[in-house]
GROMACS .gro file of C-alpha atoms in nm:
model
  477
    1MET     CA    1   1.223  -1.652  -2.756
    2ALA     CA    2   0.986  -1.800  -2.498
    3ARG     CA    3   0.617  -1.711  -2.460
    4ILE     CA    4   0.558  -1.589  -2.103
    5VAL     CA    5   0.222  -1.497  -1.945
    6VAL     CA    6   0.200  -1.306  -1.618
    7ILE     CA    7  -0.098  -1.324  -1.392
    8GLY     CA    8  -0.161  -0.985  -1.225
    9ALA     CA    9   0.000  -0.644  -1.276
   10GLY     CA   10   0.142  -0.569  -0.930
   11LEU     CA   11   0.490  -0.423  -0.885
   12GLY     CA   12   0.662  -0.756  -0.843
   13ALA     CA   13   0.490  -0.902  -1.151
   14MET     CA   14   0.570  -0.595  -1.363
   15ALA     CA   15   0.937  -0.600  -1.245
   16ALA     CA   16   0.960  -0.963  -1.364
   17ALA     CA   17   0.787  -0.879  -1.692
   18ALA     CA   18   1.024  -0.596  -1.779
   19ARG     CA   19   1.332  -0.802  -1.702
   20LEU     CA   20   1.205  -1.102  -1.902
   21ALA     CA   21   1.121  -0.878  -2.201
   22VAL     CA   22   1.471  -0.735  -2.201
   23ALA     CA   23   1.603  -1.094  -2.209
   24GLY     CA   24   1.426  -1.138  -2.541
   25HIS     CA   25   1.103  -1.310  -2.431
   26ARG     CA   26   0.753  -1.225  -2.548
   27VAL     CA   27   0.562  -1.123  -2.236
   28THR     CA   28   0.185  -1.064  -2.185
   29VAL     CA   29   0.037  -0.953  -1.855
   30TYR     CA   30  -0.325  -1.038  -1.773
   31GLU     CA   31  -0.486  -0.828  -1.496
   32ARG     CA   32  -0.839  -0.886  -1.371
   33GLY     CA   33  -0.879  -0.517  -1.272
   34GLY     CA   34  -0.892  -0.207  -1.483
   35THR     CA   35  -0.547  -0.081  -1.382
   36TYR     CA   36  -0.200  -0.190  -1.291
   37GLY     CA   37  -0.007  -0.159  -0.962
   38GLY     CA   38  -0.172  -0.414  -0.743
   39ALA     CA   39  -0.206  -0.271  -0.394
   40VAL     CA   40  -0.014   0.052  -0.506
   41ARG     CA   41  -0.316   0.266  -0.585
   42ARG     CA   42  -0.429   0.628  -0.568
   43PHE     CA   43  -0.756   0.780  -0.458
   44GLU     CA   44  -0.847   1.110  -0.616
   45ARG     CA   45  -1.137   1.352  -0.552
   46ASP     CA   46  -1.187   1.726  -0.586
   47GLY     CA   47  -0.822   1.784  -0.674
   48PHE     CA   48  -0.689   1.585  -0.380
   49GLY     CA   49  -0.475   1.279  -0.427
   50PHE     CA   50  -0.380   0.999  -0.179
   51ASP     CA   51  -0.172   0.689  -0.189
   52THR     CA   52  -0.394   0.405  -0.062
   53GLY     CA   53  -0.110   0.153  -0.049
   54PRO     CA   54   0.250   0.222   0.067
   55GLY     CA   55   0.332   0.585   0.102
   56LEU     CA   56   0.713   0.570   0.132
   57LEU     CA   57   0.995   0.383  -0.033
   58HIS     CA   58   1.279   0.194   0.141
   59LEU     CA   59   1.579   0.034  -0.030
   60PRO     CA   60   1.535   0.236  -0.351
   61ALA     CA   61   1.843   0.054  -0.485
   62VAL     CA   62   1.604  -0.229  -0.584
   63TYR     CA   63   1.427  -0.008  -0.837
   64ARG     CA   64   1.744   0.165  -0.941
   65ASP     CA   65   1.870  -0.178  -1.041
   66LEU     CA   66   1.545  -0.253  -1.230
   67PHE     CA   67   1.569   0.064  -1.435
   68VAL     CA   68   1.943   0.021  -1.505
   69LYS     CA   69   1.888  -0.337  -1.625
   70THR     CA   70   1.585  -0.255  -1.844
   71GLY     CA   71   1.666   0.069  -2.024
   72LYS     CA   72   1.868   0.385  -2.062
   73GLU     CA   73   1.664   0.607  -1.826
   74SER     CA   74   1.755   0.571  -1.463
   75LEU     CA   75   1.505   0.560  -1.176
   76GLU     CA   76   1.578   0.934  -1.104
   77ASP     CA   77   1.519   1.014  -1.470
   78SER     CA   78   1.174   0.858  -1.439
   79VAL     CA   79   1.048   0.974  -1.096
   80GLY     CA   80   1.132   1.248  -0.852
   81LEU     CA   81   1.301   1.090  -0.547
   82THR     CA   82   1.385   1.269  -0.224
   83GLN     CA   83   1.495   1.163   0.121
   84VAL     CA   84   1.242   1.228   0.400
   85ASP     CA   85   1.406   1.419   0.684
   86PRO     CA   86   1.326   1.382   0.962
   87ALA     CA   87   1.243   1.027   0.873
   88SER     CA   88   0.963   1.025   1.131
   89ARG     CA   89   0.823   1.208   1.428
   90HIS     CA   90   0.700   0.988   1.712
   91VAL     CA   91   0.425   1.084   1.958
   92PHE     CA   92   0.413   0.848   2.251
   93ALA     CA   93   0.124   0.765   2.480
   94ASP     CA   94   0.259   0.991   2.756
   95GLY     CA   95   0.285   1.287   2.516
   96THR     CA   96   0.660   1.267   2.466
   97ARG     CA   97   0.770   1.357   2.112
   98VAL     CA   98   1.091   1.281   1.930
   99ASP     CA   99   1.206   1.345   1.569
  100LEU     CA  100   1.435   1.074   1.424
  101PRO     CA  101   1.672   1.178   1.143
  102ASN     CA  102   1.700   0.993   0.816
  103ALA     CA  103   1.970   0.729   0.799
  104SER     CA  104   2.180   0.856   1.087
  105ARG     CA  105   2.247   0.622   1.375
  106ALA     CA  106   2.442   0.884   1.572
  107GLY     CA  107   2.162   1.140   1.519
  108THR     CA  108   1.899   0.890   1.630
  109VAL     CA  109   2.097   0.810   1.947
  110SER     CA  110   2.125   1.184   2.024
  111ALA     CA  111   1.756   1.248   1.959
  112LEU     CA  112   1.639   0.967   2.185
  113ASP     CA  113   1.873   1.074   2.464
  114ALA     CA  114   1.741   1.430   2.441
  115ALA     CA  115   1.375   1.332   2.431
  116LEU     CA  116   1.364   1.020   2.654
  117GLY     CA  117   1.657   1.076   2.891
  118ALA     CA  118   2.024   0.988   2.906
  119GLY     CA  119   2.088   0.621   2.818
  120ALA     CA  120   1.784   0.576   2.600
  121GLY     CA  121   1.984   0.635   2.287
  122GLU     CA  122   2.260   0.402   2.394
  123ARG     CA  123   2.017   0.118   2.461
  124TRP     CA  124   1.856   0.169   2.117
  125GLY     CA  125   2.204   0.186   1.952
  126ASP     CA  126   2.304  -0.138   2.121
  127PHE     CA  127   1.986  -0.304   2.001
  128LEU     CA  128   2.057  -0.188   1.643
  129GLY     CA  129   2.404  -0.345   1.673
  130ARG     CA  130   2.243  -0.683   1.748
  131ALA     CA  131   1.986  -0.625   1.474
  132ARG     CA  132   2.273  -0.572   1.232
  133GLU     CA  133   2.409  -0.919   1.322
  134ALA     CA  134   2.071  -1.071   1.230
  135TRP     CA  135   2.068  -0.867   0.908
  136ASP     CA  136   2.416  -0.981   0.809
  137ARG     CA  137   2.333  -1.343   0.878
  138THR     CA  138   2.013  -1.345   0.669
  139ARG     CA  139   2.038  -1.066   0.409
  140ARG     CA  140   2.162  -1.281   0.122
  141PRO     CA  141   1.943  -1.594   0.162
  142LEU     CA  142   1.638  -1.382   0.248
  143LEU     CA  143   1.672  -1.110  -0.010
  144GLU     CA  144   1.918  -1.192  -0.288
  145GLU     CA  145   1.905  -1.568  -0.348
  146PRO     CA  146   1.625  -1.807  -0.456
  147GLN     CA  147   1.470  -1.987  -0.161
  148THR     CA  148   1.623  -2.332  -0.129
  149ALA     CA  149   1.426  -2.651  -0.083
  150ASP     CA  150   1.569  -2.694   0.268
  151THR     CA  151   1.467  -2.381   0.462
  152SER     CA  152   1.560  -2.529   0.805
  153PRO     CA  153   1.862  -2.294   0.845
  154LEU     CA  154   1.630  -1.994   0.815
  155ALA     CA  155   1.386  -2.144   1.068
  156ARG     CA  156   1.648  -2.085   1.338
  157GLU     CA  157   1.654  -1.750   1.519
  158PRO     CA  158   1.941  -1.534   1.390
  159TYR     CA  159   1.898  -1.254   1.641
  160PRO     CA  160   2.184  -1.292   1.894
  161ALA     CA  161   2.112  -1.356   2.257
  162LEU     CA  162   2.236  -1.118   2.521
  163LYS     CA  163   2.557  -1.240   2.673
  164ALA     CA  164   2.435  -1.193   3.026
  165GLY     CA  165   2.363  -1.477   3.270
  166LEU     CA  166   2.462  -1.838   3.232
  167LEU     CA  167   2.099  -1.954   3.200
  168ARG     CA  168   1.987  -1.664   2.985
  169ARG     CA  169   1.745  -1.797   2.720
  170PRO     CA  170   1.746  -1.616   2.383
  171ALA     CA  171   1.448  -1.402   2.287
  172THR     CA  172   1.208  -1.574   2.046
  173THR     CA  173   0.969  -1.288   1.978
  174LEU     CA  174   1.016  -0.914   1.907
  175ALA     CA  175   0.808  -0.838   2.219
  176GLN     CA  176   1.066  -1.027   2.430
  177VAL     CA  177   1.348  -0.829   2.270
  178GLY     CA  178   1.177  -0.500   2.366
  179ALA     CA  179   1.096  -0.608   2.725
  180ARG     CA  180   1.448  -0.748   2.793
  181GLU     CA  181   1.672  -0.499   2.615
  182LEU     CA  182   1.493  -0.162   2.584
  183ARG     CA  183   1.295  -0.148   2.910
  184ASP     CA  184   1.165   0.204   2.861
  185PRO     CA  185   0.802   0.165   2.747
  186ARG     CA  186   0.854   0.440   2.483
  187LEU     CA  187   1.150   0.256   2.332
  188VAL     CA  188   0.940  -0.060   2.332
  189ALA     CA  189   0.663   0.126   2.155
  190LEU     CA  190   0.913   0.256   1.904
  191LEU     CA  191   1.034  -0.093   1.828
  192ASP     CA  192   0.675  -0.230   1.810
  193SER     CA  193   0.573   0.043   1.559
  194TYR     CA  194   0.813  -0.094   1.299
  195ALA     CA  195   0.663  -0.439   1.325
  196TRP     CA  196   0.307  -0.310   1.303
  197ALA     CA  197   0.399  -0.095   1.000
  198TYR     CA  198   0.491  -0.415   0.809
  199GLY     CA  199   0.184  -0.606   0.936
  200PHE     CA  200   0.339  -0.800   1.219
  201ASP     CA  201   0.217  -0.835   1.577
  202PRO     CA  202   0.523  -0.792   1.798
  203ALA     CA  203   0.385  -1.058   2.032
  204THR     CA  204   0.411  -1.322   1.761
  205ALA     CA  205   0.676  -1.186   1.526
  206PRO     CA  206   1.014  -1.352   1.565
  207ALA     CA  207   1.304  -1.166   1.725
  208ALA     CA  208   1.454  -1.141   1.373
  209ALA     CA  209   1.193  -0.872   1.299
  210ALA     CA  210   1.459  -0.648   1.458
  211VAL     CA  211   1.601  -0.618   1.106
  212LEU     CA  212   1.297  -0.397   1.009
  213PRO     CA  213   1.403  -0.086   1.211
  214TYR     CA  214   1.766  -0.158   1.127
  215MET     CA  215   1.683  -0.155   0.758
  216GLU     CA  216   1.492   0.172   0.765
  217GLN     CA  217   1.736   0.352   0.993
  218THR     CA  218   2.040   0.237   0.797
  219PHE     CA  219   1.927   0.273   0.438
  220GLY     CA  220   1.685   0.563   0.475
  221THR     CA  221   1.334   0.660   0.383
  222TRP     CA  222   1.244   0.811   0.045
  223TYR     CA  223   0.939   0.985  -0.108
  224VAL     CA  224   0.840   0.961  -0.472
  225SER     CA  225   0.704   1.287  -0.610
  226GLY     CA  226   0.338   1.245  -0.689
  227GLY     CA  227   0.319   0.958  -0.444
  228ILE     CA  228   0.416   0.596  -0.470
  229ARG     CA  229   0.161   0.551  -0.746
  230ALA     CA  230   0.402   0.750  -0.961
  231LEU     CA  231   0.651   0.460  -0.914
  232ALA     CA  232   0.392   0.217  -1.042
  233ASP     CA  233   0.333   0.444  -1.340
  234ALA     CA  234   0.705   0.451  -1.417
  235VAL     CA  235   0.743   0.070  -1.394
  236TYR     CA  236   0.437   0.027  -1.621
  237GLU     CA  237   0.582   0.268  -1.874
  238ARG     CA  238   0.914   0.087  -1.865
  239CYS     CA  239   0.731  -0.238  -1.937
  240LEU     CA  240   0.553  -0.078  -2.237
  241LYS     CA  241   0.889   0.046  -2.372
  242ARG     CA  242   1.015  -0.312  -2.354
  243ARG     CA  243   0.715  -0.425  -2.555
  244VAL     CA  244   0.533  -0.600  -2.269
  245GLU     CA  245   0.167  -0.631  -2.359
  246PHE     CA  246  -0.102  -0.564  -2.094
  247VAL     CA  247  -0.453  -0.709  -2.111
  248LEU     CA  248  -0.666  -0.543  -1.841
  249ASP     CA  249  -1.011  -0.628  -1.719
  250THR     CA  250  -0.938  -0.994  -1.797
  251GLU     CA  251  -0.961  -1.256  -1.526
  252VAL     CA  252  -0.739  -1.565  -1.532
  253THR     CA  253  -0.941  -1.861  -1.401
  254GLY     CA  254  -0.687  -2.140  -1.436
  255VAL     CA  255  -0.331  -2.245  -1.513
  256ARG     CA  256  -0.327  -2.504  -1.787
  257VAL     CA  257  -0.120  -2.813  -1.727
  258GLU     CA  258   0.026  -3.037  -1.995
  259GLN     CA  259   0.268  -3.326  -1.942
  260GLY     CA  260   0.313  -3.229  -1.577
  261ARG     CA  261   0.407  -2.863  -1.623
  262ALA     CA  262   0.238  -2.524  -1.668
  263ALA     CA  263   0.163  -2.467  -2.037
  264GLY     CA  264  -0.054  -2.160  -2.033
  265ILE     CA  265  -0.359  -2.003  -1.876
  266GLU     CA  266  -0.738  -2.015  -1.910
  267LEU     CA  267  -0.939  -1.697  -1.915
  268ALA     CA  268  -1.289  -1.627  -1.776
  269GLY     CA  269  -1.434  -1.621  -2.125
  270GLY     CA  270  -1.304  -1.973  -2.194
  271GLU     CA  271  -1.004  -1.869  -2.410
  272VAL     CA  272  -0.684  -2.066  -2.360
  273VAL     CA  273  -0.349  -1.883  -2.395
  274ALA     CA  274  -0.050  -2.109  -2.449
  275ALA     CA  275   0.281  -2.026  -2.281
  276ASP     CA  276   0.622  -2.172  -2.209
  277HIS     CA  277   0.629  -2.015  -1.862
  278VAL     CA  278   0.361  -1.871  -1.631
  279VAL     CA  279   0.448  -1.606  -1.372
  280ALA     CA  280   0.176  -1.558  -1.104
  281GLY     CA  281   0.184  -1.223  -0.932
  282ALA     CA  282  -0.155  -1.261  -0.768
  283PRO     CA  283  -0.177  -1.347  -0.392
  284VAL     CA  284  -0.062  -1.706  -0.351
  285PRO     CA  285  -0.350  -1.803  -0.114
  286ALA     CA  286  -0.610  -1.670  -0.360
  287LEU     CA  287  -0.452  -1.869  -0.647
  288TYR     CA  288  -0.513  -2.188  -0.457
  289ARG     CA  289  -0.834  -2.084  -0.285
  290ASP     CA  290  -0.993  -2.018  -0.622
  291HIS     CA  291  -0.831  -2.322  -0.790
  292VAL     CA  292  -0.647  -2.104  -1.040
  293VAL     CA  293  -0.349  -2.332  -0.969
  294PRO     CA  294  -0.457  -2.699  -0.973
  295TRP     CA  295  -0.408  -2.893  -0.650
  296GLU     CA  296  -0.566  -3.191  -0.478
  297ARG     CA  297  -0.418  -3.216  -0.130
  298GLN     CA  298  -0.368  -2.944   0.131
  299ASP     CA  299  -0.004  -3.045   0.161
  300GLU     CA  300   0.044  -2.950  -0.202
  301TRP     CA  301  -0.004  -2.581  -0.116
  302PRO     CA  302   0.318  -2.392  -0.108
  303ARG     CA  303   0.401  -2.208   0.220
  304TYR     CA  304   0.285  -1.852   0.234
  305GLN     CA  305   0.330  -1.610   0.518
  306ALA     CA  306   0.044  -1.412   0.674
  307ASP     CA  307  -0.008  -1.276   1.022
  308GLY     CA  308  -0.382  -1.218   1.002
  309THR     CA  309  -0.349  -0.840   0.974
  310GLY     CA  310  -0.474  -0.588   0.718
  311ARG     CA  311  -0.444  -0.215   0.648
  312MET     CA  312  -0.688   0.059   0.735
  313THR     CA  313  -0.649   0.387   0.540
  314VAL     CA  314  -0.824   0.711   0.601
  315CYS     CA  315  -0.783   0.990   0.337
  316LEU     CA  316  -0.839   1.342   0.477
  317ALA     CA  317  -0.904   1.644   0.261
  318LEU     CA  318  -0.819   1.957   0.468
  319ARG     CA  319  -0.864   2.328   0.410
  320GLY     CA  320  -0.580   2.557   0.512
  321THR     CA  321  -0.211   2.546   0.446
  322ARG     CA  322   0.041   2.300   0.586
  323GLU     CA  323   0.227   2.464   0.874
  324ALA     CA  324   0.597   2.542   0.819
  325ASP     CA  325   0.729   2.298   1.081
  326ALA     CA  326   0.511   2.004   0.970
  327VAL     CA  327   0.690   1.675   0.911
  328HIS     CA  328   0.616   1.425   0.636
  329ARG     CA  329   0.559   1.123   0.867
  330THR     CA  330   0.428   1.117   1.222
  331VAL     CA  331   0.373   0.796   1.412
  332VAL     CA  332   0.114   0.836   1.691
  333HIS     CA  333   0.162   0.539   1.921
  334ALA     CA  334  -0.119   0.323   2.046
  335THR     CA  335  -0.303   0.404   2.363
  336GLY     CA  336  -0.588   0.196   2.501
  337ASP     CA  337  -0.787   0.049   2.210
  338ARG     CA  338  -0.654   0.302   1.966
  339PRO     CA  339  -0.412   0.150   1.712
  340THR     CA  340  -0.076   0.294   1.628
  341THR     CA  341  -0.150   0.545   1.353
  342THR     CA  342   0.088   0.672   1.088
  343VAL     CA  343   0.007   1.022   0.962
  344LEU     CA  344   0.157   1.106   0.620
  345ARG     CA  345   0.161   1.475   0.521
  346PRO     CA  346   0.363   1.504   0.194
  347ASP     CA  347   0.444   1.856   0.092
  348ASP     CA  348   0.350   1.777  -0.270
  349PRO     CA  349   0.159   2.031  -0.482
  350SER     CA  350   0.044   1.753  -0.716
  351LEU     CA  351  -0.168   1.600  -0.435
  352ARG     CA  352  -0.375   1.909  -0.345
  353PRO     CA  353  -0.597   2.145  -0.543
  354ASP     CA  354  -0.396   2.453  -0.442
  355GLY     CA  355  -0.180   2.597  -0.169
  356ASP     CA  356  -0.479   2.662   0.058
  357HIS     CA  357  -0.547   2.290   0.103
  358GLU     CA  358  -0.373   1.975   0.221
  359SER     CA  359  -0.410   1.601   0.166
  360VAL     CA  360  -0.331   1.381   0.464
  361THR     CA  361  -0.329   1.000   0.473
  362LEU     CA  362  -0.367   0.794   0.788
  363THR     CA  363  -0.275   0.423   0.798
  364ALA     CA  364  -0.295   0.156   1.072
  365THR     CA  365  -0.247  -0.215   1.089
  366VAL     CA  366  -0.550  -0.396   1.223
  367ASN     CA  367  -0.625  -0.754   1.313
  368LEU     CA  368  -0.875  -0.918   1.075
  369TYR     CA  369  -1.022  -1.179   1.299
  370PRO     CA  370  -1.271  -1.124   1.448
  371GLU     CA  371  -1.393  -0.846   1.223
  372TYR     CA  372  -1.398  -0.503   1.382
  373ASP     CA  373  -1.613  -0.195   1.357
  374TRP     CA  374  -1.419  -0.031   1.071
  375ALA     CA  375  -1.595   0.301   1.115
  376GLY     CA  376  -1.500   0.304   1.480
  377ILE     CA  377  -1.140   0.233   1.408
  378ALA     CA  378  -1.133   0.510   1.148
  379GLU     CA  379  -1.268   0.753   1.407
  380GLU     CA  380  -0.992   0.647   1.651
  381MET     CA  381  -0.735   0.700   1.379
  382VAL     CA  382  -0.860   1.056   1.311
  383THR     CA  383  -0.852   1.124   1.687
  384ALA     CA  384  -0.490   1.005   1.694
  385ALA     CA  385  -0.403   1.225   1.401
  386GLU     CA  386  -0.506   1.536   1.597
  387SER     CA  387  -0.173   1.496   1.778
  388ALA     CA  388   0.006   1.546   1.443
  389VAL     CA  389  -0.213   1.801   1.260
  390PRO     CA  390  -0.305   2.112   1.451
  391GLY     CA  391  -0.675   2.204   1.421
  392LEU     CA  392  -0.751   1.892   1.218
  393ARG     CA  393  -1.121   1.869   1.299
  394ASP     CA  394  -1.184   2.234   1.209
  395ARG     CA  395  -0.993   2.196   0.882
  396LEU     CA  396  -1.163   1.874   0.767
  397LEU     CA  397  -1.358   1.902   0.445
  398TRP     CA  398  -1.429   1.530   0.395
  399GLN     CA  399  -1.277   1.189   0.453
  400GLU     CA  400  -1.260   0.860   0.266
  401VAL     CA  401  -1.222   0.535   0.456
  402ARG     CA  402  -1.066   0.227   0.303
  403THR     CA  403  -1.076  -0.108   0.488
  404PRO     CA  404  -0.931  -0.458   0.439
  405ASP     CA  405  -1.250  -0.529   0.245
  406ASP     CA  406  -1.133  -0.290  -0.019
  407THR     CA  407  -0.791  -0.463  -0.022
  408LEU     CA  408  -0.966  -0.795  -0.073
  409ARG     CA  409  -1.176  -0.658  -0.361
  410GLU     CA  410  -0.880  -0.500  -0.537
  411THR     CA  411  -0.607  -0.762  -0.482
  412GLY     CA  412  -0.775  -1.091  -0.392
  413ALA     CA  413  -0.657  -1.096  -0.034
  414ALA     CA  414  -0.756  -0.891   0.272
  415GLU     CA  415  -0.418  -0.943   0.440
  416VAL     CA  416  -0.111  -0.734   0.360
  417PRO     CA  417   0.192  -0.964   0.349
  418GLY     CA  418   0.505  -0.872   0.531
  419PRO     CA  419   0.864  -0.924   0.433
  420ALA     CA  420   1.026  -1.266   0.485
  421LEU     CA  421   1.169  -1.313   0.833
  422ALA     CA  422   1.405  -1.580   0.966
  423GLY     CA  423   1.332  -1.756   1.296
  424GLY     CA  424   0.988  -1.843   1.416
  425ARG     CA  425   1.043  -2.202   1.304
  426GLY     CA  426   1.004  -2.097   0.948
  427ALA     CA  427   0.646  -1.969   0.987
  428PHE     CA  428   0.738  -1.627   0.850
  429LEU     CA  429   0.887  -1.742   0.518
  430PRO     CA  430   0.668  -1.685   0.213
  431ALA     CA  431   0.618  -1.913  -0.088
  432ALA     CA  432   0.924  -1.992  -0.291
  433ASN     CA  433   0.947  -1.829  -0.637
  434ARG     CA  434   0.957  -2.177  -0.792
  435SER     CA  435   0.612  -2.326  -0.743
  436PRO     CA  436   0.542  -2.700  -0.688
  437LEU     CA  437   0.430  -2.706  -1.053
  438PRO     CA  438   0.717  -2.692  -1.307
  439GLY     CA  439   0.688  -2.392  -1.536
  440LEU     CA  440   0.499  -2.184  -1.280
  441HIS     CA  441   0.672  -1.915  -1.081
  442PHE     CA  442   0.542  -1.682  -0.803
  443ALA     CA  443   0.628  -1.311  -0.794
  444GLY     CA  444   0.511  -1.030  -0.573
  445GLY     CA  445   0.455  -0.971  -0.204
  446TRP     CA  446   0.315  -1.319  -0.134
  447SER     CA  447   0.631  -1.490  -0.253
  448HIS     CA  448   0.997  -1.486  -0.161
  449PRO     CA  449   1.129  -1.250  -0.029
  450GLY     CA  450   0.791  -1.123   0.088
  451GLY     CA  451   0.583  -0.808   0.104
  452GLY     CA  452   0.681  -0.440   0.073
  453LEU     CA  453   0.779  -0.240  -0.227
  454ALA     CA  454   1.149  -0.328  -0.224
  455HIS     CA  455   1.082  -0.693  -0.153
  456ALA     CA  456   0.828  -0.723  -0.432
  457GLY     CA  457   1.084  -0.570  -0.671
  458MET     CA  458   1.339  -0.823  -0.554
  459SER     CA  459   1.090  -1.110  -0.626
  460GLY     CA  460   1.068  -0.988  -0.985
  461ALA     CA  461   1.445  -1.007  -1.023
  462LEU     CA  462   1.464  -1.351  -0.876
  463VAL     CA  463   1.184  -1.490  -1.096
  464ALA     CA  464   1.344  -1.342  -1.409
  465GLY     CA  465   1.677  -1.494  -1.308
  466LEU     CA  466   1.527  -1.837  -1.252
  467ILE     CA  467   1.354  -1.839  -1.591
  468VAL     CA  468   1.643  -1.691  -1.788
  469GLU     CA  469   1.928  -1.880  -1.625
  470GLY     CA  470   1.743  -2.187  -1.488
  471ASP     CA  471   1.917  -2.406  -1.232
  472ASP     CA  472   2.243  -2.211  -1.281
  473PHE     CA  473   2.089  -1.897  -1.124
  474ARG     CA  474   2.237  -1.830  -0.779
  475GLY     CA  475   2.090  -1.496  -0.704
  476SER     CA  476   2.115  -1.122  -0.758
  477GLN     CA  477   2.457  -0.963  -0.763
   0.00000   0.00000   0.00000
């Protein structure tokens, strides 16, 4: 039995803790805040509840595997899980609207043809076919296997070039893919919205970011009853059942090194906790910025991926009932200086005081540098949401605005990391799960395979595998 300490109580860190405890290790999680979940939080007031982190779940198989491997109760035994259909409604700048079905390529093609004109669906379908090639080429090394020391194969662009024209150069950014292959500005906006939702600017994201819409439209979109915070609650409860110990409101100020490897942690009060392995679930840049992990030279930092973007969230408490034809997710596409805004309207009685009220959550990805007028952006987001919620202004009781400053305060980083992407000369690959310091591993959204609920859960599985099986571990099955 090894002594393992975990820094931070985010989803990836808790997923690693539960798996390590089942393997027979003694696991203690130290969290500087007063609760678990990392960026997966809930804001509550006057009987209204809102997810202030992710609001939907993709690739639920990741958490199904976690619950199967760590206990008798399945994921569905622990949380309510339903497919969102339609997966999303899109409102484009010219006023065109289209509802896209959940996990139906044929249905998506038909919906796009009907809303945008004949041929639009075919162009999108052809694009998804090429996106699948990129997915097939990178799925295992990006999601299921530990990151290798030589990442040069993943630095090359896996998205296939169009086979038209002898001198045709392959696209290197997602924006180039949209301009060359989709042509209709509404289809381009649709593609761009998937990148922005994961924190990527299409102008700089590699063409391989095409896997993001492919992943959602192939494997579906799911809602957790009570909001995504209920998933964090369930993972926390699973950890407790496996005898993982949590120490909240306790800041880790340093990783202790003995004989060239991690040997424990130092707490803010001066206490030293010995350990055989340390798992760090806190943001990788914060660990090095605050010298929690010892380093001397800049080139000793592990790589970590960030695109300089953060999340704005506006929580709206509304009077009046949700109309019968309302959809769960509406994406109101950017126009002028107004950012693309996602409007989430879950039909969930646990998130509202009664049937005569509704809770609505707005999210948008924003650039962090230079700093913007957050209040002004929030107002633009509410204006955008009027396209999705009839009579919104008249129904509004109050609103709560959360900015990247809140993300920084709660998690240690203002940025929201995106999933690992191939291409882009390797600039979109996060830190490896094995850190440069032996005995220290990285879990969570800032480490391989990157940000997002599913990817964070995968990081926990990879870290547990590396600790339990060592150099023999070849990846998840």
